[in-house]
GROMACS .gro file of C-alpha atoms in nm:
model
  251
    1UNK     CA    1  -0.004  -0.007   0.003
    2UNK     CA    2   0.280   0.237   0.094
    3UNK     CA    3   0.466   0.135  -0.227
    4UNK     CA    4   0.160   0.218  -0.442
    5UNK     CA    5   0.122   0.560  -0.279
    6UNK     CA    6   0.481   0.622  -0.337
    7UNK     CA    7   0.458   0.539  -0.701
    8UNK     CA    8   0.155   0.750  -0.755
    9UNK     CA    9   0.336   1.039  -0.578
   10UNK     CA   10   0.638   0.996  -0.802
   11UNK     CA   11   0.429   0.981  -1.112
   12UNK     CA   12   0.249   1.298  -1.002
   13UNK     CA   13   0.582   1.467  -0.963
   14UNK     CA   14   0.703   1.357  -1.304
   15UNK     CA   15   0.381   1.467  -1.484
   16UNK     CA   16   0.402   1.800  -1.305
   17UNK     CA   17   0.753   1.866  -1.420
   18UNK     CA   18   0.795   2.131  -1.684
   19UNK     CA   19   0.968   1.890  -1.926
   20UNK     CA   20   0.678   1.649  -1.929
   21UNK     CA   21   0.426   1.924  -1.953
   22UNK     CA   22   0.599   2.068  -2.266
   23UNK     CA   23   0.614   1.718  -2.426
   24UNK     CA   24   0.244   1.680  -2.360
   25UNK     CA   25   0.165   2.017  -2.517
   26UNK     CA   26   0.369   1.925  -2.820
   27UNK     CA   27   0.193   1.589  -2.851
   28UNK     CA   28  -0.143   1.749  -2.814
   29UNK     CA   29  -0.058   2.013  -3.081
   30UNK     CA   30   0.066   1.742  -3.322
   31UNK     CA   31  -0.248   1.537  -3.260
   32UNK     CA   32  -0.463   1.840  -3.330
   33UNK     CA   33  -0.274   1.897  -3.660
   34UNK     CA   34  -0.307   1.529  -3.756
   35UNK     CA   35  -0.680   1.542  -3.688
   36UNK     CA   36  -0.707   1.866  -3.901
   37UNK     CA   37  -0.517   1.695  -4.182
   38UNK     CA   38  -0.737   1.389  -4.166
   39UNK     CA   39  -1.046   1.609  -4.185
   40UNK     CA   40  -0.895   1.793  -4.478
   41UNK     CA   41  -0.815   1.475  -4.663
   42UNK     CA   42  -1.157   1.334  -4.591
   43UNK     CA   43  -1.325   1.647  -4.734
   44UNK     CA   44  -1.091   1.621  -5.035
   45UNK     CA   45  -1.189   1.264  -5.089
   46UNK     CA   46  -1.562   1.344  -5.069
   47UNK     CA   47  -1.511   1.633  -5.304
   48UNK     CA   48  -1.321   1.415  -5.554
   49UNK     CA   49  -1.595   1.139  -5.532
   50UNK     CA   50  -1.860   1.404  -5.592
   51UNK     CA   51  -1.667   1.551  -5.892
   52UNK     CA   52  -1.618   1.195  -6.024
   53UNK     CA   53  -1.994   1.122  -6.004
   54UNK     CA   54  -2.071   1.449  -6.171
   55UNK     CA   55  -1.821   1.377  -6.450
   56UNK     CA   56  -1.962   1.029  -6.503
   57UNK     CA   57  -2.314   1.166  -6.519
   58UNK     CA   58  -2.208   1.428  -6.770
   59UNK     CA   59  -2.025   1.165  -6.984
   60UNK     CA   60  -2.332   0.942  -6.962
   61UNK     CA   61  -2.555   1.226  -7.087
   62UNK     CA   62  -2.302   1.305  -7.370
   63UNK     CA   63  -2.289   0.939  -7.469
   64UNK     CA   64  -2.660   0.920  -7.480
   65UNK     CA   65  -2.675   1.232  -7.690
   66UNK     CA   66  -2.419   1.091  -7.930
   67UNK     CA   67  -2.600   0.761  -7.959
   68UNK     CA   68  -2.929   0.945  -8.027
   69UNK     CA   69  -2.758   1.161  -8.296
   70UNK     CA   70  -2.610   0.845  -8.456
   71UNK     CA   71  -2.940   0.670  -8.466
   72UNK     CA   72  -3.100   0.986  -8.621
   73UNK     CA   73  -2.839   0.995  -8.893
   74UNK     CA   74  -2.887   0.635  -8.967
   75UNK     CA   75  -3.259   0.657  -8.967
   76UNK     CA   76  -3.251   0.969  -9.196
   77UNK     CA   77  -3.045   0.775  -9.462
   78UNK     CA   78  -3.265   0.461  -9.414
   79UNK     CA   79  -3.571   0.674  -9.469
   80UNK     CA   80  -3.434   0.834  -9.789
   81UNK     CA   81  -3.354   0.482  -9.910
   82UNK     CA   82  -3.692   0.357  -9.834
   83UNK     CA   83  -3.859   0.654 -10.008
   84UNK     CA   84  -3.654   0.585 -10.319
   85UNK     CA   85  -3.727   0.218 -10.309
   86UNK     CA   86  -4.107   0.287 -10.257
   87UNK     CA   87  -4.108   0.527 -10.545
   88UNK     CA   88  -3.928   0.282 -10.777
   89UNK     CA   89  -4.170   0.003 -10.672
   90UNK     CA   90  -4.462   0.201 -10.793
   91UNK     CA   91  -4.317   0.203 -11.146
   92UNK     CA   92  -4.395  -0.094 -11.372
   93UNK     CA   93  -4.084  -0.314 -11.405
   94UNK     CA   94  -4.147  -0.409 -11.765
   95UNK     CA   95  -4.005  -0.182 -12.020
   96UNK     CA   96  -3.954   0.120 -11.788
   97UNK     CA   97  -3.896   0.433 -11.985
   98UNK     CA   98  -3.628   0.676 -11.876
   99UNK     CA   99  -3.875   0.959 -11.861
  100UNK     CA  100  -4.084   0.760 -11.611
  101UNK     CA  101  -3.786   0.714 -11.379
  102UNK     CA  102  -3.645   1.058 -11.411
  103UNK     CA  103  -3.878   1.248 -11.164
  104UNK     CA  104  -3.819   0.974 -10.908
  105UNK     CA  105  -3.442   1.000 -10.941
  106UNK     CA  106  -3.456   1.377 -10.934
  107UNK     CA  107  -3.642   1.354 -10.604
  108UNK     CA  108  -3.391   1.117 -10.466
  109UNK     CA  109  -3.096   1.325 -10.578
  110UNK     CA  110  -3.235   1.639 -10.424
  111UNK     CA  111  -3.304   1.462 -10.087
  112UNK     CA  112  -2.944   1.327 -10.084
  113UNK     CA  113  -2.791   1.660 -10.169
  114UNK     CA  114  -2.987   1.828  -9.886
  115UNK     CA  115  -2.874   1.564  -9.640
  116UNK     CA  116  -2.508   1.606  -9.733
  117UNK     CA  117  -2.516   1.985  -9.720
  118UNK     CA  118  -2.664   1.992  -9.368
  119UNK     CA  119  -2.486   1.693  -9.218
  120UNK     CA  120  -2.147   1.670  -9.060
  121UNK     CA  121  -1.896   1.855  -9.280
  122UNK     CA  122  -1.685   1.548  -9.375
  123UNK     CA  123  -1.552   1.571  -9.730
  124UNK     CA  124  -1.876   1.751  -9.823
  125UNK     CA  125  -1.754   1.876 -10.160
  126UNK     CA  126  -1.635   1.530 -10.267
  127UNK     CA  127  -1.965   1.378 -10.175
  128UNK     CA  128  -2.164   1.651 -10.346
  129UNK     CA  129  -1.956   1.620 -10.659
  130UNK     CA  130  -2.042   1.247 -10.678
  131UNK     CA  131  -2.410   1.334 -10.658
  132UNK     CA  132  -2.371   1.623 -10.912
  133UNK     CA  133  -2.206   1.381 -11.151
  134UNK     CA  134  -2.496   1.150 -11.135
  135UNK     CA  135  -2.740   1.442 -11.168
  136UNK     CA  136  -2.564   1.571 -11.487
  137UNK     CA  137  -2.579   1.225 -11.640
  138UNK     CA  138  -2.949   1.207 -11.564
  139UNK     CA  139  -3.017   1.550 -11.720
  140UNK     CA  140  -2.803   1.487 -12.023
  141UNK     CA  141  -2.947   1.138 -12.082
  142UNK     CA  142  -2.590   0.994 -12.132
  143UNK     CA  143  -2.663   0.713 -11.895
  144UNK     CA  144  -2.985   0.502 -11.883
  145UNK     CA  145  -3.202   0.585 -11.594
  146UNK     CA  146  -3.209   0.232 -11.472
  147UNK     CA  147  -2.830   0.227 -11.433
  148UNK     CA  148  -2.845   0.568 -11.262
  149UNK     CA  149  -3.107   0.429 -11.011
  150UNK     CA  150  -2.849   0.162 -10.912
  151UNK     CA  151  -2.574   0.426 -10.883
  152UNK     CA  152  -2.799   0.646 -10.664
  153UNK     CA  153  -2.876   0.355 -10.443
  154UNK     CA  154  -2.503   0.294 -10.405
  155UNK     CA  155  -2.455   0.649 -10.291
  156UNK     CA  156  -2.718   0.600 -10.020
  157UNK     CA  157  -2.537   0.286  -9.910
  158UNK     CA  158  -2.215   0.484  -9.889
  159UNK     CA  159  -2.374   0.748  -9.670
  160UNK     CA  160  -2.516   0.476  -9.442
  161UNK     CA  161  -2.170   0.323  -9.419
  162UNK     CA  162  -2.024   0.658  -9.312
  163UNK     CA  163  -2.269   0.674  -9.011
  164UNK     CA  164  -2.111   0.349  -8.869
  165UNK     CA  165  -1.744   0.413  -8.941
  166UNK     CA  166  -1.470   0.578  -8.733
  167UNK     CA  167  -1.146   0.677  -8.894
  168UNK     CA  168  -0.871   0.917  -8.973
  169UNK     CA  169  -0.862   1.106  -9.297
  170UNK     CA  170  -0.738   1.425  -9.458
  171UNK     CA  171  -0.943   1.714  -9.602
  172UNK     CA  172  -0.924   2.083  -9.670
  173UNK     CA  173  -1.116   2.288  -9.414
  174UNK     CA  174  -1.160   2.664  -9.358
  175UNK     CA  175  -0.979   2.775  -9.039
  176UNK     CA  176  -0.965   3.145  -8.929
  177UNK     CA  177  -1.041   3.259  -9.272
  178UNK     CA  178  -0.783   3.042  -9.456
  179UNK     CA  179  -0.801   2.692  -9.609
  180UNK     CA  180  -0.582   2.426  -9.472
  181UNK     CA  181  -0.524   2.054  -9.546
  182UNK     CA  182  -0.571   1.889  -9.204
  183UNK     CA  183  -0.598   1.539  -9.046
  184UNK     CA  184  -0.953   1.478  -8.935
  185UNK     CA  185  -1.087   1.220  -8.698
  186UNK     CA  186  -1.439   1.122  -8.796
  187UNK     CA  187  -1.666   0.944  -8.544
  188UNK     CA  188  -1.960   0.817  -8.735
  189UNK     CA  189  -2.135   1.119  -8.880
  190UNK     CA  190  -2.172   1.276  -8.541
  191UNK     CA  191  -1.833   1.426  -8.444
  192UNK     CA  192  -1.533   1.556  -8.635
  193UNK     CA  193  -1.198   1.662  -8.486
  194UNK     CA  194  -0.894   1.789  -8.668
  195UNK     CA  195  -0.518   1.863  -8.635
  196UNK     CA  196  -0.360   2.132  -8.843
  197UNK     CA  197  -0.003   2.095  -8.992
  198UNK     CA  198   0.126   2.342  -8.729
  199UNK     CA  199   0.004   2.128  -8.444
  200UNK     CA  200  -0.321   2.301  -8.343
  201UNK     CA  201  -0.626   2.097  -8.259
  202UNK     CA  202  -0.997   2.172  -8.302
  203UNK     CA  203  -1.340   2.046  -8.386
  204UNK     CA  204  -1.637   2.109  -8.621
  205UNK     CA  205  -1.921   2.284  -8.429
  206UNK     CA  206  -2.276   2.331  -8.548
  207UNK     CA  207  -2.390   2.688  -8.554
  208UNK     CA  208  -2.725   2.844  -8.467
  209UNK     CA  209  -2.822   2.876  -8.836
  210UNK     CA  210  -2.764   2.503  -8.898
  211UNK     CA  211  -2.421   2.554  -9.063
  212UNK     CA  212  -2.084   2.435  -8.939
  213UNK     CA  213  -1.769   2.601  -8.821
  214UNK     CA  214  -1.417   2.459  -8.776
  215UNK     CA  215  -1.283   2.593  -8.448
  216UNK     CA  216  -0.937   2.554  -8.294
  217UNK     CA  217  -0.920   2.489  -7.921
  218UNK     CA  218  -0.686   2.665  -7.684
  219UNK     CA  219  -0.724   2.434  -7.382
  220UNK     CA  220  -0.431   2.205  -7.324
  221UNK     CA  221  -0.648   1.926  -7.185
  222UNK     CA  222  -0.879   1.937  -7.481
  223UNK     CA  223  -0.589   1.930  -7.727
  224UNK     CA  224  -0.434   1.633  -7.541
  225UNK     CA  225  -0.762   1.439  -7.559
  226UNK     CA  226  -0.792   1.495  -7.938
  227UNK     CA  227  -0.428   1.397  -7.983
  228UNK     CA  228  -0.486   1.074  -7.795
  229UNK     CA  229  -0.789   0.999  -8.017
  230UNK     CA  230  -0.591   1.059  -8.340
  231UNK     CA  231  -0.297   0.850  -8.217
  232UNK     CA  232  -0.526   0.563  -8.142
  233UNK     CA  233  -0.696   0.584  -8.490
  234UNK     CA  234  -0.342   0.594  -8.645
  235UNK     CA  235  -0.269   0.272  -8.463
  236UNK     CA  236  -0.601   0.121  -8.598
  237UNK     CA  237  -0.753   0.134  -8.250
  238UNK     CA  238  -1.109   0.225  -8.330
  239UNK     CA  239  -1.284   0.124  -8.008
  240UNK     CA  240  -1.224   0.226  -7.648
  241UNK     CA  241  -1.293   0.495  -7.389
  242UNK     CA  242  -1.203   0.843  -7.482
  243UNK     CA  243  -1.285   1.171  -7.307
  244UNK     CA  244  -1.341   1.428  -7.580
  245UNK     CA  245  -1.449   1.798  -7.607
  246UNK     CA  246  -1.820   1.831  -7.658
  247UNK     CA  247  -1.893   2.008  -7.987
  248UNK     CA  248  -2.232   2.111  -7.861
  249UNK     CA  249  -2.450   1.880  -8.069
  250UNK     CA  250  -2.808   1.976  -8.138
  251UNK     CA  251  -3.067   1.709  -8.038
   0.00000   0.00000   0.00000
């Protein structure tokens, strides 16, 4: 009993000494800092998780929008094909005269030209030239209308193929008032990104009037994302997960 009292008295003396008191103060201060650091890191983790969820929600919405635009493009071409097929089906198959087919082909050509002019600006002039050549042959009568009907159908098939294809190409585009031959990454007929010979990156953005504008991007992150996409396409990697600048697609 006396020994226990002595030990307690000795411990009290030690704790009451200035050295021990200073050590306890330092430990308490360090513990407070550690707790504050833990709280800060916890808040940072929660914020990061929240930002991640928001980013995934935004990417999900963008993906849904792109899928809807892709389906819309495919349905548009399929509808044009169906209209042409229906119009041709109404014409007797025996001894069809060119003059009977001509109005139907003119209607199909006009619809295809309108689709190309208003759609994604991918090699627009080349595609319109192919239609214009067919139209010229129809008007001049240099090629039988039956053969032109098959060629027009093939052009519709080409347009439908473009809606399914991702790839890297080259084309001349207007940038900042000048024309430049650039590398373009085409994703279906929904999105189009480009790289200029001097290393600038950009995208095709639909305007309020329904037209398109090729815009260069200044943000380093956006440029890096486009560069990654183009590098993958060069390596024939046509599928995967990519974060890309949103061109502001219309629904």
